[in-house]
XYZ file of C-alpha atoms in Angstrom:
179
model
C 30.938 -19.818 54.582
C 28.982 -20.383 51.446
C 31.159 -22.016 48.016
C 32.312 -20.875 45.586
C 31.855 -21.135 41.963
C 35.115 -22.841 41.515
C 33.890 -25.685 44.136
C 36.401 -24.214 47.578
C 34.719 -22.441 50.437
C 34.799 -18.482 51.038
C 33.930 -16.397 53.989
C 30.416 -14.943 53.828
C 31.933 -11.439 54.885
C 35.518 -10.481 54.758
C 36.472 -7.942 57.836
C 39.863 -6.716 58.320
C 41.127 -8.436 61.285
C 42.966 -4.635 61.477
C 39.602 -3.003 62.456
C 38.172 -6.860 64.909
C 36.584 -5.278 67.924
C 34.265 -6.194 70.425
C 32.154 -4.105 68.892
C 32.349 -5.018 65.015
C 31.673 -8.302 66.527
C 28.591 -7.028 68.260
C 27.121 -5.417 65.329
C 27.221 -8.388 63.593
C 26.252 -10.318 66.150
C 22.948 -8.131 67.324
C 22.533 -5.642 64.078
C 20.199 -2.939 64.698
C 16.411 -4.824 65.071
C 13.877 -3.283 63.609
C 11.825 -2.800 66.651
C 14.892 -0.270 67.188
C 14.641 1.468 63.599
C 10.826 2.139 64.075
C 11.241 3.515 67.210
C 14.348 5.384 65.990
C 15.946 3.712 68.491
C 20.241 4.033 67.405
C 22.203 1.331 69.993
C 25.371 2.886 71.633
C 26.978 -0.289 72.410
C 26.682 -3.682 69.533
C 28.359 -5.862 71.645
C 25.344 -6.718 73.515
C 21.669 -8.005 72.799
C 18.518 -6.462 71.745
C 16.907 -5.525 75.325
C 20.562 -5.614 77.160
C 20.065 -2.271 78.843
C 24.605 -2.145 77.986
C 23.582 -1.624 74.383
C 21.377 1.604 75.351
C 23.840 3.487 77.744
C 26.707 3.250 79.736
C 26.073 3.302 83.691
C 29.737 4.904 84.467
C 29.252 4.672 88.096
C 25.576 2.570 89.371
C 23.628 5.254 91.597
C 24.633 8.520 90.796
C 25.528 8.243 86.566
C 21.510 9.464 85.055
C 20.470 6.588 83.000
C 17.180 7.559 81.564
C 17.833 8.267 78.040
C 19.490 4.716 77.804
C 16.681 3.242 80.345
C 14.124 5.100 78.543
C 15.316 3.902 74.675
C 14.998 0.382 76.498
C 11.435 0.764 76.951
C 10.540 1.465 73.514
C 11.038 -1.738 72.131
C 10.817 -3.742 75.612
C 7.561 -5.440 73.527
C 9.800 -6.689 71.055
C 13.222 -7.365 72.524
C 12.901 -7.157 76.693
C 14.426 -4.870 79.243
C 17.128 -6.999 81.262
C 18.063 -4.787 83.880
C 21.910 -6.281 85.140
C 22.614 -6.159 88.854
C 23.328 -2.725 89.744
C 21.335 0.981 90.136
C 20.263 2.659 87.841
C 19.609 6.486 88.295
C 16.279 7.729 87.052
C 15.617 11.603 86.791
C 12.163 11.633 85.111
C 8.933 9.833 84.493
C 9.659 6.539 82.403
C 6.687 4.866 79.994
C 5.898 1.050 79.939
C 4.603 -0.042 76.767
C 1.641 -2.238 76.738
C 2.777 -5.684 76.448
C 6.159 -3.830 77.902
C 8.458 -6.153 79.906
C 11.052 -5.006 82.446
C 13.546 -7.573 83.757
C 16.138 -7.530 86.082
C 18.528 -10.655 88.259
C 17.000 -9.852 92.177
C 16.988 -6.976 94.295
C 20.458 -5.714 92.497
C 18.954 -4.754 89.924
C 17.281 -1.476 90.971
C 15.882 1.749 89.032
C 16.873 4.262 91.629
C 14.582 8.099 91.882
C 16.443 11.130 91.324
C 13.640 13.311 91.225
C 9.315 14.571 92.576
C 6.608 12.386 90.466
C 6.155 9.617 89.540
C 8.825 6.913 88.231
C 6.835 5.485 85.949
C 3.698 7.559 84.640
C 2.097 4.985 81.831
C 2.442 1.220 82.332
C 0.640 -0.085 79.762
C -1.770 -3.052 79.105
C -0.098 -6.971 80.288
C 3.213 -4.646 80.724
C 5.291 -6.843 82.947
C 8.377 -5.790 86.565
C 10.238 -9.271 87.332
C 12.930 -9.515 89.874
C 14.318 -6.179 90.382
C 13.723 -3.295 93.044
C 12.845 0.415 92.354
C 14.134 3.088 95.282
C 11.564 5.927 94.958
C 14.217 7.489 97.767
C 11.002 8.843 99.864
C 13.649 11.050 102.003
C 14.533 13.873 99.273
C 11.907 12.822 96.356
C 7.638 12.728 96.313
C 5.274 11.008 94.418
C 4.473 7.253 93.502
C 6.973 4.467 92.939
C 4.718 3.262 89.547
C 1.089 4.613 88.066
C -1.074 2.232 86.337
C -3.770 3.672 84.858
C -6.059 1.766 83.111
C -10.170 2.454 84.115
C -10.732 -0.411 82.123
C -11.202 -3.722 84.112
C -11.640 -6.324 82.120
C -8.886 -8.987 81.249
C -6.757 -8.075 78.822
C -5.770 -4.476 80.751
C -3.864 -6.117 83.519
C -0.375 -4.947 84.782
C 2.151 -8.268 86.574
C 4.673 -7.411 88.631
C 6.878 -10.420 90.450
C 9.625 -10.297 92.791
C 9.737 -6.973 92.647
C 10.424 -5.002 95.902
C 9.402 -1.283 95.604
C 11.233 0.650 98.292
C 11.255 3.573 99.746
C 7.781 5.118 99.403
C 6.970 8.742 100.326
C 3.224 8.496 98.993
C 2.112 5.159 97.132
C 4.518 2.137 95.669
C 1.528 1.094 93.348
C -1.278 3.864 92.329
C -4.009 2.648 90.450
C -5.877 5.312 88.820
């Protein structure tokens, strides 16, 4: 609200109440961020804040719906807006990359990333990238490869990666492979 020229309060924005919806309110509360714009990420549901996985895709049937594109989009901005996984299982069907300083955060082992392909689930994990409070299910009975591949080549104080309260399950090869 701002004060008009005649001293009366006027709304800062005008919205037709017949079109007021959750997505309209969300777009007002959570517009596309600079990080999303620079990464060419267009949210599919503005009702959720930046970083929330639901902003980038709908997990219609948890554990069955392919969430790879939504997770990949969220990972592109997770250094600025941590990727927040809800307590659901998210199917991943191709390798993902966690950027430097990226943060993937769940709400415990109910926030599960489930592999649905042969190969490493996370092929790159950048310096200072972190996973907190989630599970990575490698589905080793059906697929080969490691859970997380950490490639660094550097032994210094700035190239660390962090896993806090993370369960890596059913890995056919290595849970975490350092190269």
